[in-house]
Coordinates of C-alpha atoms in Angstrom, one line a residue:
M1 CA 106.5 -143.7 -4.2
T2 CA 104.2 -146.5 -3.1
H3 CA 101.2 -147.2 -5.3
L4 CA 98.0 -146.4 -3.5
K5 CA 95.6 -149.4 -3.1
L6 CA 92.4 -149.7 -1.1
S7 CA 92.1 -152.9 1.0
E8 CA 94.6 -154.6 -1.2
G9 CA 92.3 -154.0 -4.1
I10 CA 92.9 -152.2 -7.4
D11 CA 96.3 -150.5 -7.9
Y12 CA 94.9 -147.2 -9.2
E13 CA 98.1 -145.4 -9.9
K14 CA 99.3 -148.3 -12.0
V15 CA 96.3 -148.6 -14.2
L16 CA 95.5 -144.9 -14.6
N17 CA 97.5 -142.0 -15.9
E18 CA 98.1 -139.0 -13.7
E19 CA 95.1 -137.0 -14.9
Q20 CA 92.7 -140.0 -14.5
F21 CA 94.0 -140.9 -11.1
C22 CA 93.6 -137.4 -9.8
I23 CA 90.0 -137.4 -10.8
V24 CA 89.2 -140.8 -9.4
K25 CA 90.8 -139.9 -6.1
E26 CA 89.6 -136.2 -5.7
A27 CA 86.2 -135.9 -7.4
E28 CA 84.3 -134.9 -4.3
G29 CA 81.5 -132.3 -4.4
P30 CA 80.3 -131.0 -7.8
C31 CA 82.9 -131.8 -10.5
L32 CA 83.1 -131.1 -14.2
I33 CA 85.4 -133.5 -16.1
L34 CA 86.2 -132.1 -19.5
A35 CA 87.2 -135.2 -21.4
G36 CA 88.5 -134.9 -25.0
P37 CA 87.8 -137.6 -27.5
G38 CA 89.9 -140.7 -27.0
S39 CA 91.0 -139.6 -23.5
G40 CA 89.6 -142.6 -21.5
K41 CA 86.5 -141.0 -19.9
T42 CA 84.7 -144.4 -19.6
R43 CA 87.8 -145.7 -17.8
V44 CA 87.6 -142.8 -15.3
L45 CA 83.9 -143.4 -14.6
V46 CA 84.4 -147.2 -14.1
Y47 CA 87.4 -146.7 -11.7
R48 CA 85.6 -143.9 -9.8
V49 CA 82.7 -146.3 -9.1
C50 CA 85.2 -148.9 -8.0
W51 CA 87.0 -146.4 -5.8
L52 CA 83.8 -145.4 -4.0
I53 CA 82.7 -149.0 -3.4
E54 CA 86.2 -149.9 -2.1
K55 CA 86.0 -146.9 0.2
G56 CA 82.8 -148.4 1.7
I57 CA 80.1 -146.4 -0.1
P58 CA 77.1 -148.8 -0.5
P59 CA 76.4 -149.4 -4.2
S60 CA 72.8 -148.5 -3.5
S61 CA 73.9 -145.0 -2.8
I62 CA 75.7 -144.5 -6.1
L63 CA 73.9 -143.5 -9.3
L64 CA 75.5 -143.9 -12.7
V65 CA 73.6 -142.2 -15.5
T66 CA 74.4 -143.0 -19.1
F67 CA 72.8 -142.3 -22.5
T68 CA 72.3 -145.9 -23.6
N69 CA 71.4 -149.0 -21.6
K70 CA 74.3 -150.7 -23.6
A71 CA 76.8 -148.2 -22.1
A72 CA 75.4 -148.8 -18.6
R73 CA 75.8 -152.6 -19.0
E74 CA 79.3 -152.3 -20.4
M75 CA 80.4 -150.1 -17.4
I76 CA 78.8 -152.3 -14.8
T77 CA 80.5 -155.3 -16.4
R78 CA 83.9 -153.5 -16.2
V79 CA 83.2 -152.6 -12.6
E80 CA 82.4 -156.2 -11.8
R81 CA 85.5 -157.4 -13.5
Q82 CA 87.7 -155.0 -11.5
L83 CA 86.0 -155.6 -8.1
G84 CA 85.7 -159.4 -8.6
S85 CA 82.0 -159.3 -7.8
Y86 CA 78.8 -157.7 -9.0
P87 CA 78.0 -154.4 -7.3
S88 CA 74.6 -155.4 -6.1
G89 CA 72.2 -152.4 -5.6
L90 CA 74.1 -150.0 -7.8
W91 CA 71.8 -147.6 -9.7
S92 CA 72.7 -147.4 -13.4
G93 CA 71.0 -146.7 -16.7
T94 CA 69.6 -144.0 -18.9
F95 CA 67.7 -141.0 -17.7
H96 CA 64.5 -142.6 -18.8
H97 CA 65.3 -145.9 -17.1
I98 CA 66.1 -144.2 -13.8
A99 CA 63.0 -142.0 -14.1
N100 CA 60.8 -145.1 -14.7
V101 CA 62.1 -146.8 -11.6
L102 CA 61.5 -143.8 -9.4
L103 CA 58.0 -143.2 -10.7
R104 CA 57.0 -146.8 -10.2
R105 CA 58.2 -146.6 -6.7
Y106 CA 57.1 -143.1 -5.7
G107 CA 54.7 -141.9 -8.4
Q108 CA 51.6 -142.2 -6.3
V109 CA 52.7 -138.9 -4.7
L110 CA 51.7 -137.4 -8.0
S111 CA 48.6 -139.6 -8.3
I112 CA 50.4 -141.8 -10.9
H113 CA 49.3 -145.4 -10.7
P114 CA 52.4 -147.7 -10.7
T115 CA 50.9 -150.0 -13.4
Y116 CA 51.1 -147.3 -16.1
T117 CA 52.0 -148.4 -19.6
I118 CA 54.9 -146.8 -21.5
I119 CA 54.0 -146.0 -25.1
D120 CA 56.6 -145.8 -27.8
E121 CA 56.9 -143.2 -30.6
E122 CA 54.5 -145.1 -32.9
D123 CA 51.9 -145.4 -30.2
T124 CA 52.3 -141.7 -29.4
I125 CA 51.7 -140.7 -33.0
S126 CA 48.7 -143.0 -33.1
V127 CA 47.1 -141.3 -30.1
L128 CA 47.8 -137.9 -31.5
K129 CA 46.4 -138.8 -34.8
K130 CA 43.0 -139.7 -33.2
I131 CA 43.0 -136.4 -31.2
V132 CA 43.9 -134.3 -34.3
G133 CA 41.1 -136.0 -36.2
E134 CA 38.6 -134.7 -33.6
I135 CA 39.4 -131.0 -34.1
N136 CA 39.0 -128.7 -37.0
T137 CA 42.3 -128.3 -38.8
M138 CA 43.3 -126.3 -41.8
E139 CA 45.5 -126.8 -44.8
G140 CA 49.2 -126.8 -43.8
F141 CA 48.5 -128.1 -40.3
P142 CA 51.3 -130.2 -38.9
N143 CA 50.9 -133.9 -39.1
P144 CA 50.9 -136.0 -35.9
A145 CA 54.6 -136.9 -36.2
D146 CA 55.5 -133.2 -36.4
I147 CA 53.2 -132.4 -33.5
K148 CA 54.9 -135.1 -31.5
K149 CA 58.3 -133.5 -32.2
I150 CA 57.0 -130.1 -31.2
F151 CA 55.6 -131.4 -27.9
S152 CA 58.8 -133.4 -27.2
L153 CA 61.1 -130.4 -27.8
S154 CA 58.9 -128.2 -25.5
V155 CA 59.2 -130.8 -22.7
N156 CA 62.9 -131.5 -23.1
T157 CA 64.0 -127.9 -23.6
A158 CA 61.7 -126.7 -20.7
E159 CA 60.4 -124.1 -23.1
G160 CA 56.7 -123.1 -23.6
L161 CA 54.9 -124.6 -26.5
K162 CA 54.4 -121.2 -28.0
D163 CA 58.1 -120.3 -27.8
V164 CA 59.2 -123.7 -29.4
V165 CA 56.7 -123.2 -32.3
N166 CA 57.8 -119.6 -33.0
T167 CA 61.5 -120.3 -32.8
R168 CA 61.9 -123.8 -34.3
F169 CA 58.7 -124.3 -36.3
P170 CA 57.7 -120.8 -37.5
A171 CA 55.6 -122.3 -40.4
Y172 CA 53.1 -123.5 -37.8
S173 CA 52.9 -120.2 -35.7
S174 CA 49.3 -119.6 -36.9
F175 CA 48.3 -122.9 -35.4
I176 CA 49.5 -122.3 -31.8
H177 CA 46.0 -122.1 -30.3
R178 CA 45.0 -125.5 -31.9
L179 CA 48.3 -127.1 -30.9
E180 CA 47.7 -126.0 -27.3
T181 CA 44.2 -127.6 -27.5
I182 CA 45.8 -130.8 -28.8
W183 CA 48.4 -130.8 -26.1
N184 CA 45.7 -130.5 -23.3
N185 CA 43.6 -133.3 -24.9
Y186 CA 46.7 -135.4 -25.2
Q187 CA 47.6 -135.1 -21.6
K188 CA 44.0 -135.9 -20.5
T189 CA 43.9 -138.9 -22.7
K190 CA 47.1 -140.3 -21.3
R191 CA 46.0 -139.8 -17.7
K192 CA 42.7 -141.4 -18.4
L193 CA 44.3 -144.5 -20.0
N194 CA 47.2 -144.6 -17.5
L195 CA 49.8 -144.1 -20.3
M196 CA 53.2 -142.5 -20.2
D197 CA 55.3 -141.5 -23.2
Y198 CA 59.1 -141.2 -23.0
D199 CA 58.9 -137.4 -22.3
D200 CA 56.4 -138.0 -19.5
L201 CA 58.9 -140.1 -17.7
L202 CA 61.4 -137.2 -17.5
L203 CA 58.7 -134.5 -16.9
F204 CA 57.0 -136.4 -14.0
C205 CA 60.3 -137.5 -12.6
Y206 CA 61.3 -133.8 -12.3
K207 CA 57.9 -133.0 -10.7
L208 CA 58.5 -135.9 -8.3
L209 CA 61.9 -134.6 -7.3
K210 CA 60.5 -131.1 -6.8
N211 CA 58.1 -132.6 -4.2
E212 CA 59.6 -131.4 -1.0
S213 CA 59.5 -134.6 1.1
T214 CA 59.8 -137.2 -1.6
G215 CA 62.4 -135.3 -3.6
E216 CA 64.6 -134.8 -0.5
K217 CA 64.3 -138.5 0.4
I218 CA 65.4 -139.6 -3.1
S219 CA 68.2 -137.0 -3.2
R220 CA 69.5 -138.0 0.2
N221 CA 69.8 -141.6 -0.9
F222 CA 72.2 -140.8 -3.7
R223 CA 75.4 -139.9 -2.0
Y224 CA 77.3 -139.9 -5.4
I225 CA 76.0 -139.2 -8.9
L226 CA 78.1 -139.9 -12.0
V227 CA 76.9 -138.7 -15.4
D228 CA 78.4 -139.8 -18.8
E229 CA 78.1 -137.7 -22.0
Y230 CA 77.0 -134.6 -20.1
H231 CA 77.3 -132.5 -23.3
D232 CA 74.4 -134.4 -24.8
T233 CA 72.0 -133.5 -22.0
N234 CA 69.0 -131.2 -22.5
K235 CA 67.6 -128.6 -20.1
L236 CA 65.1 -130.9 -18.4
Q237 CA 67.8 -133.5 -17.8
S238 CA 70.0 -130.9 -16.3
L239 CA 67.1 -129.8 -13.9
I240 CA 66.6 -133.5 -12.9
L241 CA 70.3 -133.9 -12.1
Y242 CA 70.2 -130.7 -10.0
Q243 CA 67.4 -132.0 -7.9
L244 CA 69.0 -135.5 -7.5
A245 CA 72.2 -133.9 -6.3
K246 CA 70.6 -131.2 -4.1
V247 CA 71.2 -132.9 -0.7
N248 CA 74.7 -134.4 -1.0
R249 CA 76.1 -132.3 -3.9
N250 CA 78.4 -135.1 -5.0
I251 CA 77.8 -134.9 -8.7
M252 CA 80.5 -135.7 -11.2
V253 CA 79.7 -135.0 -14.9
V254 CA 81.9 -136.1 -17.7
G255 CA 81.7 -134.5 -21.1
D256 CA 83.3 -132.4 -23.8
D257 CA 81.8 -129.1 -24.9
A258 CA 83.6 -129.6 -28.3
Q259 CA 81.4 -132.6 -29.0
S260 CA 78.0 -131.1 -28.3
I261 CA 76.3 -131.6 -31.6
Y262 CA 72.7 -132.6 -30.9
S263 CA 70.8 -129.3 -30.5
F264 CA 68.2 -130.4 -33.0
R265 CA 67.2 -133.0 -30.4
G266 CA 67.0 -130.4 -27.6
A267 CA 70.5 -131.0 -26.2
T268 CA 72.3 -127.8 -25.2
V269 CA 76.0 -126.9 -24.8
N270 CA 74.9 -124.4 -22.1
N271 CA 74.6 -127.2 -19.6
I272 CA 78.3 -127.9 -19.7
M273 CA 79.3 -124.3 -20.1
E274 CA 77.3 -123.1 -17.1
F275 CA 78.1 -126.0 -14.8
T276 CA 80.3 -123.9 -12.5
R277 CA 77.5 -121.3 -12.2
I278 CA 74.8 -123.9 -11.5
Y279 CA 77.1 -125.6 -8.9
P280 CA 79.2 -122.8 -7.2
G281 CA 82.6 -124.0 -6.1
A282 CA 82.7 -126.9 -8.6
K283 CA 86.0 -128.4 -9.4
V284 CA 87.0 -128.6 -13.1
F285 CA 89.3 -131.4 -14.3
Y286 CA 90.8 -131.9 -17.8
L287 CA 91.4 -135.2 -19.6
D288 CA 93.3 -134.1 -22.7
I289 CA 95.7 -137.0 -23.2
N290 CA 94.5 -138.7 -26.4
Y291 CA 95.1 -142.4 -26.9
R292 CA 93.4 -142.7 -30.3
S293 CA 94.9 -140.3 -32.9
T294 CA 98.3 -139.4 -34.2
P295 CA 99.8 -136.0 -33.3
Q296 CA 99.2 -134.7 -36.9
I297 CA 95.5 -135.5 -36.7
L298 CA 95.2 -133.9 -33.3
D299 CA 97.0 -130.7 -34.5
F300 CA 94.5 -130.4 -37.3
A301 CA 91.6 -130.9 -34.8
N302 CA 92.9 -128.5 -32.2
K303 CA 93.4 -125.8 -34.8
S304 CA 89.9 -126.2 -36.1
I305 CA 88.0 -126.1 -32.8
A306 CA 90.1 -123.2 -31.5
N307 CA 88.0 -121.0 -33.9
N308 CA 85.0 -121.4 -31.6
Y309 CA 84.3 -118.6 -29.2
V310 CA 82.1 -120.6 -26.8
K311 CA 84.4 -123.3 -25.4
Y312 CA 86.7 -124.4 -22.6
P313 CA 90.1 -123.9 -24.1
K314 CA 92.0 -127.2 -24.3
T315 CA 94.6 -128.8 -26.5
L316 CA 94.5 -132.6 -27.1
K317 CA 97.9 -134.3 -26.7
S318 CA 98.7 -137.6 -28.4
V319 CA 100.6 -140.4 -26.8
R320 CA 101.1 -142.1 -30.2
E321 CA 104.2 -141.9 -32.4
T322 CA 104.3 -139.4 -35.2
G323 CA 102.2 -140.2 -38.2
V324 CA 101.4 -138.7 -41.6
K325 CA 99.6 -135.4 -42.2
P326 CA 95.9 -135.3 -43.1
V327 CA 95.3 -135.0 -46.8
V328 CA 92.9 -132.4 -48.2
V329 CA 91.7 -133.4 -51.7
K330 CA 90.3 -130.9 -54.2
C331 CA 87.9 -132.5 -56.7
Y332 CA 86.1 -131.0 -59.6
S333 CA 82.6 -132.4 -59.0
P334 CA 80.7 -134.7 -56.6
K335 CA 81.1 -137.4 -59.2
D336 CA 84.9 -136.9 -59.2
E337 CA 84.9 -136.9 -55.4
A338 CA 83.1 -140.2 -55.3
L339 CA 85.5 -141.6 -57.9
F340 CA 88.5 -140.6 -55.9
V341 CA 87.2 -142.0 -52.6
S342 CA 86.0 -145.3 -54.1
Q343 CA 89.3 -145.8 -56.0
R344 CA 91.4 -144.9 -52.9
V345 CA 89.3 -147.3 -50.8
A346 CA 89.9 -150.0 -53.4
Q347 CA 93.7 -149.3 -53.2
L348 CA 93.6 -149.5 -49.4
L349 CA 91.7 -152.8 -49.5
N350 CA 94.1 -154.3 -52.0
S351 CA 97.0 -153.3 -49.8
G352 CA 95.6 -155.4 -47.0
I353 CA 93.5 -152.9 -45.0
S354 CA 90.3 -154.4 -43.6
P355 CA 87.1 -152.7 -44.7
K356 CA 86.0 -152.4 -41.0
D357 CA 89.0 -150.1 -40.4
I358 CA 87.7 -147.5 -42.9
G359 CA 85.0 -145.0 -42.1
I360 CA 83.5 -142.6 -44.6
L361 CA 81.7 -139.6 -43.0
F362 CA 79.5 -136.8 -44.3
R363 CA 77.5 -133.9 -42.9
S364 CA 74.3 -134.7 -44.8
R365 CA 72.9 -137.9 -46.2
Y366 CA 72.8 -136.7 -49.9
Q367 CA 76.6 -136.3 -50.0
A368 CA 77.1 -140.1 -50.1
A369 CA 74.7 -140.8 -53.0
E370 CA 77.3 -140.8 -55.8
L371 CA 79.7 -142.7 -53.7
E372 CA 77.2 -145.5 -53.1
I373 CA 77.0 -146.1 -56.9
Y374 CA 80.8 -146.3 -57.3
L375 CA 81.3 -148.6 -54.3
S376 CA 78.6 -150.9 -55.7
K377 CA 80.2 -150.9 -59.1
L378 CA 83.5 -151.9 -57.5
K379 CA 81.8 -154.6 -55.5
I380 CA 83.0 -153.1 -52.2
P381 CA 80.7 -154.1 -49.4
Y382 CA 79.4 -151.2 -47.2
I383 CA 76.7 -150.4 -44.7
I384 CA 75.0 -147.1 -44.1
R385 CA 75.0 -146.5 -40.4
G386 CA 71.8 -145.2 -38.9
G387 CA 69.9 -144.7 -42.1
L388 CA 68.6 -145.9 -45.4
R389 CA 70.6 -146.2 -48.6
F390 CA 70.1 -143.2 -50.9
F391 CA 67.6 -144.8 -53.3
E392 CA 65.7 -146.4 -50.4
Q393 CA 64.6 -143.0 -49.0
A394 CA 60.9 -142.2 -49.3
H395 CA 61.3 -138.9 -51.2
I396 CA 63.7 -140.4 -53.7
K397 CA 61.4 -143.3 -54.3
D398 CA 58.5 -140.7 -54.8
I399 CA 60.5 -139.0 -57.6
M400 CA 61.6 -142.3 -59.1
A401 CA 58.0 -143.5 -59.2
Y402 CA 57.2 -141.0 -62.0
F403 CA 60.0 -142.3 -64.2
R404 CA 59.1 -145.9 -63.4
V405 CA 55.5 -145.3 -64.6
I406 CA 56.8 -143.7 -67.8
E407 CA 59.1 -146.7 -68.4
N408 CA 56.6 -149.3 -67.4
V409 CA 53.0 -148.1 -67.4
K410 CA 51.8 -151.3 -65.6
D411 CA 54.0 -150.7 -62.5
E412 CA 51.2 -150.8 -59.9
I413 CA 53.6 -150.1 -57.0
A414 CA 54.8 -146.9 -58.7
W415 CA 51.3 -145.7 -59.6
R416 CA 50.1 -146.3 -56.0
R417 CA 53.1 -144.3 -54.7
I418 CA 52.3 -141.4 -57.0
F419 CA 48.6 -141.4 -56.1
T420 CA 49.4 -141.5 -52.4
H421 CA 51.2 -138.1 -52.4
T422 CA 49.0 -136.4 -55.0
E423 CA 46.6 -134.1 -53.2
G424 CA 42.9 -134.7 -54.1
I425 CA 43.3 -138.4 -54.9
G426 CA 42.0 -140.3 -51.9
S427 CA 42.2 -144.0 -51.1
G428 CA 38.7 -144.7 -52.5
T429 CA 39.7 -143.3 -55.9
V430 CA 43.0 -145.3 -55.8
N431 CA 41.1 -148.5 -55.1
R432 CA 38.9 -147.9 -58.1
L433 CA 41.8 -147.1 -60.4
M434 CA 44.2 -149.9 -59.5
P435 CA 42.4 -152.8 -61.2
Y436 CA 42.8 -151.0 -64.5
I437 CA 46.6 -150.5 -64.2
S438 CA 47.5 -154.1 -65.1
V439 CA 45.6 -154.0 -68.4
I440 CA 46.4 -150.5 -69.8
N441 CA 49.2 -150.1 -72.4
S442 CA 49.7 -146.3 -72.3
I443 CA 49.3 -143.3 -70.1
N444 CA 46.6 -142.0 -72.4
E445 CA 44.4 -144.9 -71.6
I446 CA 44.0 -143.6 -68.0
I447 CA 41.8 -140.8 -69.5
E448 CA 39.4 -143.5 -70.7
V449 CA 39.4 -145.0 -67.2
I450 CA 38.5 -141.6 -65.7
E451 CA 35.6 -141.2 -68.1
K452 CA 34.4 -144.8 -67.5
E453 CA 34.5 -144.6 -63.6
K454 CA 32.8 -141.1 -63.5
L455 CA 35.1 -139.9 -60.7
N456 CA 34.2 -136.8 -58.7
I457 CA 35.3 -133.4 -60.1
K458 CA 38.3 -132.9 -57.7
A459 CA 39.7 -136.4 -58.3
S460 CA 39.1 -136.2 -62.0
S461 CA 40.9 -132.8 -62.3
R462 CA 43.9 -133.9 -60.2
L463 CA 44.2 -137.1 -62.3
R464 CA 44.1 -135.1 -65.6
A465 CA 46.8 -132.7 -64.2
L466 CA 48.9 -135.7 -63.2
L467 CA 48.6 -137.3 -66.6
S468 CA 49.6 -134.0 -68.2
L469 CA 52.6 -133.8 -66.0
L470 CA 53.7 -137.4 -67.0
K471 CA 53.4 -136.5 -70.7
K472 CA 55.6 -133.4 -70.2
I473 CA 58.2 -135.5 -68.4
Q474 CA 58.2 -138.0 -71.3
D475 CA 58.9 -135.1 -73.7
V476 CA 61.8 -133.4 -71.9
K477 CA 65.3 -133.6 -73.2
N478 CA 66.9 -135.0 -70.1
I479 CA 66.0 -136.6 -66.7
P480 CA 67.0 -133.6 -64.5
E481 CA 64.5 -131.5 -66.4
G482 CA 61.8 -134.1 -65.6
I483 CA 62.8 -134.0 -61.9
K484 CA 62.4 -130.2 -62.0
L485 CA 58.9 -130.6 -63.5
I486 CA 57.9 -132.9 -60.7
M487 CA 59.2 -130.5 -58.1
D488 CA 57.4 -127.5 -59.7
S489 CA 54.1 -129.5 -60.0
G490 CA 53.6 -129.4 -56.2
Y491 CA 56.2 -131.8 -54.7
T492 CA 58.3 -128.8 -53.5
E493 CA 55.3 -127.7 -51.3
Y494 CA 54.6 -131.3 -50.3
L495 CA 58.0 -131.9 -48.7
P496 CA 57.8 -129.5 -45.8
K497 CA 54.3 -130.6 -45.0
K498 CA 55.5 -134.2 -44.8
Y499 CA 59.0 -133.9 -43.4
K500 CA 60.7 -131.6 -40.8
D501 CA 64.1 -132.0 -42.6
A502 CA 62.7 -130.8 -45.9
D503 CA 65.9 -128.7 -46.7
D504 CA 68.1 -131.8 -46.5
R505 CA 65.6 -133.7 -48.7
Y506 CA 65.7 -130.9 -51.3
Q507 CA 69.5 -131.4 -51.3
D508 CA 69.0 -135.1 -51.8
I509 CA 66.8 -134.4 -54.9
E510 CA 69.5 -132.0 -56.2
M511 CA 72.0 -134.8 -55.9
L512 CA 69.5 -137.1 -57.7
K513 CA 69.6 -134.6 -60.6
E514 CA 73.4 -134.7 -60.6
I515 CA 73.3 -138.5 -60.7
A516 CA 70.6 -138.6 -63.4
S517 CA 72.5 -136.2 -65.6
T518 CA 75.1 -138.8 -66.3
Y519 CA 72.7 -141.3 -67.9
S520 CA 71.7 -141.1 -71.5
T521 CA 68.6 -143.2 -71.3
L522 CA 65.8 -143.5 -68.7
A523 CA 66.0 -147.3 -68.7
D524 CA 69.7 -147.2 -67.7
F525 CA 68.9 -144.7 -64.9
I526 CA 66.0 -146.7 -63.5
S527 CA 68.1 -150.0 -63.7
E528 CA 71.0 -148.4 -61.9
A529 CA 68.7 -147.0 -59.1
S530 CA 67.1 -150.5 -58.8
L531 CA 70.4 -152.2 -58.6
Q532 CA 71.5 -149.8 -55.8
E533 CA 68.3 -150.6 -53.9
Y534 CA 68.3 -154.4 -54.3
S535 CA 71.7 -155.6 -55.4
K536 CA 74.5 -154.6 -53.0
G537 CA 77.2 -156.9 -54.4
E538 CA 78.7 -158.9 -51.6
H539 CA 76.3 -159.1 -48.6
P540 CA 77.6 -157.1 -45.6
E541 CA 77.0 -160.0 -43.2
K542 CA 79.4 -162.1 -45.2
S543 CA 82.4 -159.8 -44.8
S544 CA 83.6 -156.9 -42.8
P545 CA 82.0 -153.9 -44.6
L546 CA 83.3 -150.4 -44.5
V547 CA 81.0 -147.9 -42.9
L548 CA 79.3 -144.9 -44.5
S549 CA 77.8 -142.7 -41.8
T550 CA 76.6 -139.2 -41.0
I551 CA 78.9 -137.6 -38.6
H552 CA 76.2 -137.4 -36.0
Q553 CA 75.7 -141.1 -36.2
A554 CA 79.5 -141.7 -35.9
K555 CA 80.1 -139.9 -32.6
G556 CA 81.7 -142.4 -30.2
L557 CA 83.1 -144.5 -33.0
E558 CA 86.7 -144.7 -34.4
W559 CA 88.5 -146.0 -37.5
K560 CA 92.1 -146.4 -38.5
I561 CA 91.3 -144.5 -41.7
V562 CA 88.6 -141.8 -42.1
F563 CA 87.3 -140.0 -45.1
I564 CA 85.3 -136.8 -44.5
I565 CA 83.6 -136.0 -47.8
G566 CA 81.7 -132.9 -49.1
V567 CA 83.6 -130.4 -47.0
S568 CA 82.7 -127.7 -49.6
D569 CA 81.3 -124.2 -49.3
K570 CA 77.5 -124.2 -49.1
H571 CA 77.5 -127.8 -48.0
F572 CA 79.5 -128.0 -44.8
P573 CA 78.8 -126.0 -42.7
H574 CA 75.1 -126.4 -43.4
P575 CA 74.0 -123.3 -45.3
S576 CA 71.2 -122.6 -42.7
S577 CA 73.8 -122.1 -40.0
C578 CA 75.9 -119.4 -41.6
K579 CA 73.7 -116.5 -40.3
D580 CA 73.6 -117.8 -36.7
I581 CA 76.9 -117.8 -34.7
Q582 CA 75.6 -120.5 -32.3
A583 CA 74.6 -122.8 -35.1
L584 CA 77.9 -122.2 -36.9
E585 CA 79.9 -123.1 -33.8
E586 CA 77.9 -126.3 -33.5
E587 CA 78.7 -127.1 -37.2
R588 CA 82.4 -126.6 -36.4
R589 CA 82.0 -129.0 -33.4
V590 CA 80.5 -131.5 -35.9
F591 CA 83.6 -131.1 -38.1
Y592 CA 85.8 -131.6 -35.0
V593 CA 83.9 -134.8 -34.1
A594 CA 84.5 -136.1 -37.6
I595 CA 88.3 -135.4 -37.5
T596 CA 88.8 -137.0 -34.1
R597 CA 87.3 -140.3 -35.3
A598 CA 90.5 -141.0 -37.2
K599 CA 93.4 -142.9 -35.7
E600 CA 96.1 -142.9 -38.3
D601 CA 95.0 -141.5 -41.7
L602 CA 92.6 -138.7 -42.5
Y603 CA 91.3 -137.7 -46.0
I604 CA 89.1 -134.6 -46.4
T605 CA 87.6 -134.1 -49.8
Y606 CA 85.7 -131.2 -51.3
F607 CA 84.5 -130.3 -54.8
T608 CA 84.4 -127.0 -56.7
R609 CA 81.5 -127.7 -59.0
D610 CA 78.2 -127.6 -57.1
F611 CA 75.9 -130.2 -58.5
Y612 CA 75.2 -130.1 -62.3
R613 CA 74.8 -126.4 -62.8
T614 CA 76.6 -124.0 -60.4
F615 CA 80.3 -123.4 -59.7
T616 CA 81.4 -122.4 -56.2
G617 CA 85.1 -122.9 -56.6
K618 CA 85.5 -122.8 -52.8
K619 CA 86.3 -125.2 -50.1
S620 CA 84.5 -125.0 -46.7
L621 CA 85.1 -122.2 -44.3
F622 CA 86.4 -124.9 -41.9
L623 CA 89.2 -125.8 -44.3
E624 CA 90.0 -122.2 -45.0
E625 CA 90.7 -121.8 -41.2
I626 CA 93.3 -124.5 -41.1
P627 CA 97.0 -123.4 -41.9
E628 CA 98.2 -125.2 -45.0
Y629 CA 101.3 -126.5 -43.3
L630 CA 99.1 -128.9 -41.2
Y631 CA 98.0 -131.0 -44.2
E632 CA 99.0 -132.2 -47.7
K633 CA 97.1 -130.9 -50.7
W634 CA 96.0 -133.2 -53.5
N635 CA 94.1 -132.5 -56.7
F636 CA 91.8 -135.0 -58.4

């Protein structure tokens, strides 16, 4: 058979496998490409663009939508390399980038002046803060950052503000009327000042495309639309794509329902599951040949995701030679789990494995806290991907501030941190107190300061309560008891007011108790925490550090060797998902994503002792579902 070329250009049959070539050649009309991890989806998008251009389709009639500008640049670079020239006029970029270009060009149809300024998240919160300050709010009212999240979810999920609050932020249901007022004032402020936030770009782009004459003109221009990572799209993005493809109906979306794991951002697996209903007559193609992982790792992954009910059934097939089975390691406690992983990593490094070839993944941030300590002790360089180190997190630093003050009463930074989150102590009171901190020698001397400064009754009573708490913490037998006193004194109530992910932060603090329980003196505990924060051993930039990452942050990445830690009952899946089948299935997809990051070796660890007080004795439901013949069992 003669290899098919276009104009003596690319030899597509030679550079693509049969599945990929079929898609590149036949993806006319609406097409759903179900691309498993490691199956070459980017390759298909790149060569499909090349195919269209070689067929004579003007690049200005092709739209390539990606989720990051970096991904768009990489794809265009590859297209240019294959074609031998830059595809001038090709539309490519993120949803927000494309929306911005269209609004600058056609926005006056909606009375949008093209010189509008795009404001980032910090600016958005600043505007909301001013608006919130102008209305009468009550105790427990969401802060501007949370209000921004509520508004953003409402826009991106195409759900009413009331529905979003009731389903996702029920604690704020009594404030719906005030939130609607803030929403209206926020929109008026932005229009008055000619501002656009990121959500506005998508919302007004959709409104523009719904405009009969302008929308049709834009849609007619795009003869072919190609979309990457379709499983990560939200409802509004799906509506925008529908309008863009309305005239020519040549829309090819590439994604994997099994990797849809961002519902907390507004993404929905329904977009990919309902594609053939939204676009009647759509073709469905499969990319299930995996170039990344060994057959043993894929067998494990296939068996896991098969337990989901909402899915496109598919089985990943490896092109790699046979490898070793995944290893499931039973540990006694989080400390033992951290000890096993750190020691195993050290062995691998000593055997010649590069740190950059090792990834350590976890469902929630707190699960890596113990591990960070052991890696630092072994002088193993590491980086936390997409987040702060455990002891650098705000809520952990809040708790540690109490112990720092007890250990060093002159610690002005710690005092200021405590004062900041103590209700009833305002900035004026803090400014009056701080000059005394450097000269006092005991907590009791603060009482004398209160009397001397003649503070108002509310501030005085809160300070006395705070000093009473500090004395109680001094007197307890161990540090975990002191942490419990801090939580019971009001910090438990403070967390959900300050942070949307309060449940995860509670777990962090439980882990802090576990860590603290291993130290006999407060001084040693504080020193260890400080060393974790400021002394990381070898600097990551001077070597190739191994990566510690949440699974959500690791999607799209791969390592030769992967550890998935904390796969224990009540920890993974996340406890809040166990009563909701949709949430549970997304958790299983998270596990699937973690498994499929591994190329050659996979270690999955769990512990049977839940923190420092309870015993579960169980591994995760997701491990219970896997037949034991698919993995090796180790005990540590």
